[in-house]
Amino acid sequence: MTSDTGRTETTGIQITKSSDNQITMNQLITLGEFIIDRQAHFPYSTGELSSLLNSIRLAAKVVNHEVNKAGLVDIIGAAENENIQGEQQQKLDVFANKVFIQALINREIVCGIASEEEDSYINVVGKDKGNNNKYIVLMDPLDGSSNIDVNVSVGTIFSIYRRISPVGKPVTEDDFLQPGVNQIAAGYVIYGTSTMLVYTTGHGVNGFTLNPALGVFYLSHPDMFFPDKGKIYSINEGNYRHFPKGIKKYIKYCQEEEGDRPYTSRYIGSLVSDFHRNMIKGGVYLYPNSSRYPNGKLRLLYECNPIAFLAEQAGGKASNGKQRIMELKPEELHQRVPFYVGNKCMVEKIEKYIKKYDRERT
Ligand code: AHG
Ligand code: MN
Ligand code: MN
C-alpha cells in the first residue's frame, strides 16, 4: 500500500493525509493501537518494547497533568538540590524523574534506567529478585526546565537500547555507554500548546497529540519529515563572543542578504521545542562548544543521541561538528558534546565552516 506521502506503508493501519499534512479526523488512531500495529516490524517481538512504550505513554500523561497545573499548585521553582552536573534542580525536574522511573519500575519492563537527574544508573530488580528484562532506558525527564516558571514549553526525551550484559545478571555501565546507532527506539514528549508524543523505532517518525478531555494520544503527525529546505537557525546568540570562529562565521552567513537568506532566528531554550519546530518548519539547532562550555552543554546520552535518531529518521542530520553523533562511543554517563541538528544541508554547511576555521581561535 502506498500512502499519499509517496512512501510505502507496511502495516495494517491506513493513513490519509490532507493537503496541510494532517490526518483526517475521522481516522482516529490511538497511540496504543499504533504501538501494537507496529509490533509487526519486529518479527520475533515478545511485546516487551510495546509495553515499555505504553509505560512511557502513561508517565507522559501524569507529567502533563502536573505541568498543566503549574502556577496553581506549589510545583514551580527550584527544588532543594543540585544534580550531579551541578545544575539547580527544579521541582518539576524531580517530579518528572520520579514519575518516569516509577512507571518503568512498577511494570517490570526494563532492567536498567539512567537519567540526567540521577548520579548513576539504576539497576532494576524484579519481584523475583531477577533482572530478566532486556531493555534499558535513558532519559532527560524534563528538558528546558528553566522555562517552567514562565509558562513556556518543556519536554521529556527518552532513548531505548537492548542490554549487552547477560539477561538475569545486574546491568553494568557498559549497557548504558552504547553508541547511538544501537538505539532500538527514541522519542520525546512536548508539553506545549498541546501535548505531543513523537517517537521512532527506526521506521520513520510519528507524532501523537493528547486529547486532554479523554486522556488519549491520537496519531496527528504521521511520517514526520524535514521539509526540503530550512530557513530557521536556533542558537543562544548571547554566548556569541565565546563561540569558535567557524560558528561565528556561520551565524554571519545565516544573517547575510543573499538568495533565501537572511534566515530567521528562533530560540526557545528547550531543545525538544526548538527541534520539534525545526523538524516541522525546516531549520537547524546549534549548541556549540565555547569557552564557557568547552565540550558543549547538551548531554550525549539523554539529549543528543535520541534527538539524532529522530532527526535521521526524519531525513535530517546530527553532528558534533566533525562526526555523526550516533557513531560516537560514549565514555561516561553524563558526557556533554557540541550538537548541531536539523536539515541535512544546513548541518553539512556548519561542518564545512567548522573545518575551514578549525585552527583559528576567534
Ligand atoms: P535541561 O533543562 O534538561 O537541563 O536542558 C536545557 C538544555 C536544552 O534543552 C536547551 O536547549 C539548552 O539547555 C538551553 O541552554 P542555554 O540556556 O545555555 O541556551
Ligand atoms: Mn535537557
Ligand atoms: Mn532536564
PDB file of N, CA and C in Angstrom, residues 5-62:
ATOM      1  N   THR A   5       1.862  10.240   0.888  1.00  0.00           N
ATOM      2  CA  THR A   5       3.153  10.883   1.099  1.00  0.00           C
ATOM      3  C   THR A   5       4.143  10.335   0.088  1.00  0.00           C
ATOM      4  N   GLY A   6       3.722   9.294  -0.670  1.00  0.00           N
ATOM      5  CA  GLY A   6       4.606   8.699  -1.667  1.00  0.00           C
ATOM      6  C   GLY A   6       5.423   7.565  -1.074  1.00  0.00           C
ATOM      7  N   ARG A   7       5.345   7.386   0.272  1.00  0.00           N
ATOM      8  CA  ARG A   7       6.101   6.291   0.860  1.00  0.00           C
ATOM      9  C   ARG A   7       5.205   5.095   1.108  1.00  0.00           C
ATOM     10  N   THR A   8       5.801   3.922   1.235  1.00  0.00           N
ATOM     11  CA  THR A   8       5.008   2.711   1.374  1.00  0.00           C
ATOM     12  C   THR A   8       4.709   2.431   2.835  1.00  0.00           C
ATOM     13  N   GLU A   9       3.437   2.207   3.145  1.00  0.00           N
ATOM     14  CA  GLU A   9       3.044   1.817   4.488  1.00  0.00           C
ATOM     15  C   GLU A   9       3.108   0.303   4.561  1.00  0.00           C
ATOM     16  N   THR A  10       3.710  -0.229   5.601  1.00  0.00           N
ATOM     17  CA  THR A  10       3.878  -1.679   5.655  1.00  0.00           C
ATOM     18  C   THR A  10       2.947  -2.344   6.666  1.00  0.00           C
ATOM     19  N   THR A  11       2.085  -1.557   7.289  1.00  0.00           N
ATOM     20  CA  THR A  11       1.255  -2.156   8.334  1.00  0.00           C
ATOM     21  C   THR A  11      -0.212  -2.062   7.952  1.00  0.00           C
ATOM     22  N   GLY A  12      -1.056  -2.589   8.841  1.00  0.00           N
ATOM     23  CA  GLY A  12      -2.485  -2.594   8.577  1.00  0.00           C
ATOM     24  C   GLY A  12      -3.124  -1.224   8.681  1.00  0.00           C
ATOM     25  N   ILE A  13      -2.522  -0.318   9.446  1.00  0.00           N
ATOM     26  CA  ILE A  13      -3.128   0.993   9.642  1.00  0.00           C
ATOM     27  C   ILE A  13      -2.965   1.836   8.389  1.00  0.00           C
ATOM     28  N   GLN A  14      -4.083   2.335   7.867  1.00  0.00           N
ATOM     29  CA  GLN A  14      -4.016   3.142   6.651  1.00  0.00           C
ATOM     30  C   GLN A  14      -4.166   4.618   6.994  1.00  0.00           C
ATOM     31  N   ILE A  15      -3.293   5.417   6.410  1.00  0.00           N
ATOM     32  CA  ILE A  15      -3.257   6.844   6.761  1.00  0.00           C
ATOM     33  C   ILE A  15      -3.513   7.675   5.516  1.00  0.00           C
ATOM     34  N   THR A  16      -4.439   8.614   5.616  1.00  0.00           N
ATOM     35  CA  THR A  16      -4.635   9.547   4.515  1.00  0.00           C
ATOM     36  C   THR A  16      -4.356  10.939   5.038  1.00  0.00           C
ATOM     37  N   LYS A  17      -3.431  11.634   4.367  1.00  0.00           N
ATOM     38  CA  LYS A  17      -3.118  12.990   4.821  1.00  0.00           C
ATOM     39  C   LYS A  17      -3.885  14.001   3.993  1.00  0.00           C
ATOM     40  N   SER A  18      -4.306  15.077   4.618  1.00  0.00           N
ATOM     41  CA  SER A  18      -4.911  16.176   3.881  1.00  0.00           C
ATOM     42  C   SER A  18      -3.799  17.055   3.328  1.00  0.00           C
ATOM     43  N   SER A  19      -4.183  18.112   2.588  1.00  0.00           N
ATOM     44  CA  SER A  19      -3.160  18.936   1.943  1.00  0.00           C
ATOM     45  C   SER A  19      -2.237  19.616   2.963  1.00  0.00           C
ATOM     46  N   ASP A  20      -2.741  19.879   4.179  1.00  0.00           N
ATOM     47  CA  ASP A  20      -1.889  20.533   5.180  1.00  0.00           C
ATOM     48  C   ASP A  20      -1.124  19.514   6.022  1.00  0.00           C
ATOM     49  N   ASN A  21      -0.999  18.287   5.495  1.00  0.00           N
ATOM     50  CA  ASN A  21      -0.139  17.269   6.098  1.00  0.00           C
ATOM     51  C   ASN A  21      -0.685  16.692   7.408  1.00  0.00           C
ATOM     52  N   GLN A  22      -1.942  16.943   7.724  1.00  0.00           N
ATOM     53  CA  GLN A  22      -2.532  16.364   8.926  1.00  0.00           C
ATOM     54  C   GLN A  22      -3.405  15.187   8.498  1.00  0.00           C
ATOM     55  N   ILE A  23      -3.603  14.221   9.392  1.00  0.00           N
ATOM     56  CA  ILE A  23      -4.517  13.153   9.020  1.00  0.00           C
ATOM     57  C   ILE A  23      -5.944  13.626   9.228  1.00  0.00           C
ATOM     58  N   THR A  24      -6.883  13.030   8.504  1.00  0.00           N
ATOM     59  CA  THR A  24      -8.263  13.467   8.638  1.00  0.00           C
ATOM     60  C   THR A  24      -8.826  12.931   9.951  1.00  0.00           C
ATOM     61  N   MET A  25      -9.673  13.709  10.572  1.00  0.00           N
ATOM     62  CA  MET A  25     -10.092  13.410  11.940  1.00  0.00           C
ATOM     63  C   MET A  25     -11.021  12.192  12.054  1.00  0.00           C
ATOM     64  N   ASN A  26     -11.582  11.723  10.914  1.00  0.00           N
ATOM     65  CA  ASN A  26     -12.436  10.542  11.023  1.00  0.00           C
ATOM     66  C   ASN A  26     -11.621   9.251  11.013  1.00  0.00           C
ATOM     67  N   GLN A  27     -10.303   9.388  11.055  1.00  0.00           N
ATOM     68  CA  GLN A  27      -9.457   8.190  11.047  1.00  0.00           C
ATOM     69  C   GLN A  27      -8.669   8.099  12.327  1.00  0.00           C
ATOM     70  N   LEU A  28      -9.286   8.388  13.430  1.00  0.00           N
ATOM     71  CA  LEU A  28      -8.532   8.484  14.669  1.00  0.00           C
ATOM     72  C   LEU A  28      -7.865   7.163  15.053  1.00  0.00           C
ATOM     73  N   ILE A  29      -6.566   7.205  15.128  1.00  0.00           N
ATOM     74  CA  ILE A  29      -5.790   6.029  15.511  1.00  0.00           C
ATOM     75  C   ILE A  29      -5.113   6.382  16.820  1.00  0.00           C
ATOM     76  N   THR A  30      -5.313   5.571  17.840  1.00  0.00           N
ATOM     77  CA  THR A  30      -4.693   5.906  19.124  1.00  0.00           C
ATOM     78  C   THR A  30      -3.245   5.416  19.148  1.00  0.00           C
ATOM     79  N   LEU A  31      -2.473   5.995  20.059  1.00  0.00           N
ATOM     80  CA  LEU A  31      -1.075   5.585  20.205  1.00  0.00           C
ATOM     81  C   LEU A  31      -1.002   4.112  20.599  1.00  0.00           C
ATOM     82  N   GLY A  32      -1.915   3.689  21.480  1.00  0.00           N
ATOM     83  CA  GLY A  32      -1.932   2.281  21.916  1.00  0.00           C
ATOM     84  C   GLY A  32      -2.130   1.350  20.725  1.00  0.00           C
ATOM     85  N   GLU A  33      -3.085   1.687  19.853  1.00  0.00           N
ATOM     86  CA  GLU A  33      -3.345   0.855  18.660  1.00  0.00           C
ATOM     87  C   GLU A  33      -2.131   0.838  17.741  1.00  0.00           C
ATOM     88  N   PHE A  34      -1.538   2.014  17.594  1.00  0.00           N
ATOM     89  CA  PHE A  34      -0.400   2.168  16.680  1.00  0.00           C
ATOM     90  C   PHE A  34       0.798   1.332  17.149  1.00  0.00           C
ATOM     91  N   ILE A  35       1.051   1.367  18.462  1.00  0.00           N
ATOM     92  CA  ILE A  35       2.192   0.617  19.010  1.00  0.00           C
ATOM     93  C   ILE A  35       2.020  -0.878  18.722  1.00  0.00           C
ATOM     94  N   ILE A  36       0.816  -1.382  18.926  1.00  0.00           N
ATOM     95  CA  ILE A  36       0.561  -2.815  18.689  1.00  0.00           C
ATOM     96  C   ILE A  36       0.681  -3.126  17.199  1.00  0.00           C
ATOM     97  N   ASP A  37       0.118  -2.243  16.374  1.00  0.00           N
ATOM     98  CA  ASP A  37       0.186  -2.437  14.919  1.00  0.00           C
ATOM     99  C   ASP A  37       1.634  -2.516  14.446  1.00  0.00           C
ATOM    100  N   ARG A  38       2.476  -1.623  14.989  1.00  0.00           N
ATOM    101  CA  ARG A  38       3.874  -1.553  14.534  1.00  0.00           C
ATOM    102  C   ARG A  38       4.762  -2.642  15.137  1.00  0.00           C
ATOM    103  N   GLN A  39       4.220  -3.403  16.088  1.00  0.00           N
ATOM    104  CA  GLN A  39       4.990  -4.506  16.660  1.00  0.00           C
ATOM    105  C   GLN A  39       5.417  -5.472  15.565  1.00  0.00           C
ATOM    106  N   ALA A  40       4.626  -5.501  14.472  1.00  0.00           N
ATOM    107  CA  ALA A  40       4.922  -6.389  13.344  1.00  0.00           C
ATOM    108  C   ALA A  40       6.265  -6.073  12.687  1.00  0.00           C
ATOM    109  N   HIS A  41       6.804  -4.851  12.959  1.00  0.00           N
ATOM    110  CA  HIS A  41       8.115  -4.516  12.391  1.00  0.00           C
ATOM    111  C   HIS A  41       9.237  -5.337  13.014  1.00  0.00           C
ATOM    112  N   PHE A  42       8.945  -5.924  14.177  1.00  0.00           N
ATOM    113  CA  PHE A  42       9.961  -6.732  14.864  1.00  0.00           C
ATOM    114  C   PHE A  42       9.485  -8.183  14.840  1.00  0.00           C
ATOM    115  N   PRO A  43       9.971  -8.964  13.890  1.00  0.00           N
ATOM    116  CA  PRO A  43       9.430 -10.299  13.635  1.00  0.00           C
ATOM    117  C   PRO A  43       9.385 -11.214  14.862  1.00  0.00           C
ATOM    118  N   TYR A  44      10.383 -11.133  15.754  1.00  0.00           N
ATOM    119  CA  TYR A  44      10.390 -12.054  16.899  1.00  0.00           C
ATOM    120  C   TYR A  44       9.987 -11.333  18.182  1.00  0.00           C
ATOM    121  N   SER A  45       9.213 -10.272  18.024  1.00  0.00           N
ATOM    122  CA  SER A  45       8.857  -9.456  19.165  1.00  0.00           C
ATOM    123  C   SER A  45       8.052 -10.227  20.207  1.00  0.00           C
ATOM    124  N   THR A  46       8.398  -9.959  21.482  1.00  0.00           N
ATOM    125  CA  THR A  46       7.644 -10.591  22.567  1.00  0.00           C
ATOM    126  C   THR A  46       6.627  -9.607  23.150  1.00  0.00           C
ATOM    127  N   GLY A  47       6.603  -8.391  22.611  1.00  0.00           N
ATOM    128  CA  GLY A  47       5.672  -7.387  23.130  1.00  0.00           C
ATOM    129  C   GLY A  47       6.280  -6.538  24.222  1.00  0.00           C
ATOM    130  N   GLU A  48       7.540  -6.834  24.597  1.00  0.00           N
ATOM    131  CA  GLU A  48       8.192  -6.095  25.685  1.00  0.00           C
ATOM    132  C   GLU A  48       8.378  -4.614  25.332  1.00  0.00           C
ATOM    133  N   LEU A  49       8.806  -4.367  24.097  1.00  0.00           N
ATOM    134  CA  LEU A  49       9.018  -2.971  23.672  1.00  0.00           C
ATOM    135  C   LEU A  49       7.681  -2.230  23.656  1.00  0.00           C
ATOM    136  N   SER A  50       6.627  -2.921  23.219  1.00  0.00           N
ATOM    137  CA  SER A  50       5.303  -2.291  23.210  1.00  0.00           C
ATOM    138  C   SER A  50       4.896  -1.901  24.625  1.00  0.00           C
ATOM    139  N   SER A  51       5.109  -2.795  25.593  1.00  0.00           N
ATOM    140  CA  SER A  51       4.753  -2.481  26.993  1.00  0.00           C
ATOM    141  C   SER A  51       5.577  -1.309  27.494  1.00  0.00           C
ATOM    142  N   LEU A  52       6.833  -1.296  27.088  1.00  0.00           N
ATOM    143  CA  LEU A  52       7.719  -0.212  27.527  1.00  0.00           C
ATOM    144  C   LEU A  52       7.225   1.134  26.991  1.00  0.00           C
ATOM    145  N   LEU A  53       6.884   1.163  25.717  1.00  0.00           N
ATOM    146  CA  LEU A  53       6.371   2.409  25.127  1.00  0.00           C
ATOM    147  C   LEU A  53       5.050   2.805  25.784  1.00  0.00           C
ATOM    148  N   ASN A  54       4.255   1.816  26.145  1.00  0.00           N
ATOM    149  CA  ASN A  54       2.994   2.125  26.824  1.00  0.00           C
ATOM    150  C   ASN A  54       3.223   2.721  28.206  1.00  0.00           C
ATOM    151  N   SER A  55       4.285   2.296  28.883  1.00  0.00           N
ATOM    152  CA  SER A  55       4.601   2.880  30.197  1.00  0.00           C
ATOM    153  C   SER A  55       5.025   4.333  30.046  1.00  0.00           C
ATOM    154  N   ILE A  56       5.797   4.605  28.993  1.00  0.00           N
ATOM    155  CA  ILE A  56       6.227   5.983  28.743  1.00  0.00           C
ATOM    156  C   ILE A  56       5.002   6.847  28.434  1.00  0.00           C
ATOM    157  N   ARG A  57       4.070   6.280  27.665  1.00  0.00           N
ATOM    158  CA  ARG A  57       2.822   6.991  27.352  1.00  0.00           C
ATOM    159  C   ARG A  57       2.086   7.352  28.645  1.00  0.00           C
ATOM    160  N   LEU A  58       2.017   6.418  29.568  1.00  0.00           N
ATOM    161  CA  LEU A  58       1.315   6.662  30.834  1.00  0.00           C
ATOM    162  C   LEU A  58       2.025   7.747  31.648  1.00  0.00           C
ATOM    163  N   ALA A  59       3.352   7.628  31.775  1.00  0.00           N
ATOM    164  CA  ALA A  59       4.110   8.615  32.554  1.00  0.00           C
ATOM    165  C   ALA A  59       3.970  10.005  31.927  1.00  0.00           C
ATOM    166  N   ALA A  60       3.951  10.064  30.611  1.00  0.00           N
ATOM    167  CA  ALA A  60       3.804  11.355  29.914  1.00  0.00           C
ATOM    168  C   ALA A  60       2.492  12.023  30.298  1.00  0.00           C
ATOM    169  N   LYS A  61       1.442  11.221  30.436  1.00  0.00           N
ATOM    170  CA  LYS A  61       0.139  11.800  30.797  1.00  0.00           C
ATOM    171  C   LYS A  61       0.152  12.342  32.224  1.00  0.00           C
ATOM    172  N   VAL A  62       0.835  11.619  33.112  1.00  0.00           N
ATOM    173  CA  VAL A  62       0.907  12.064  34.509  1.00  0.00           C
ATOM    174  C   VAL A  62       1.696  13.381  34.593  1.00  0.00           C
TER     175      VAL A  62
END
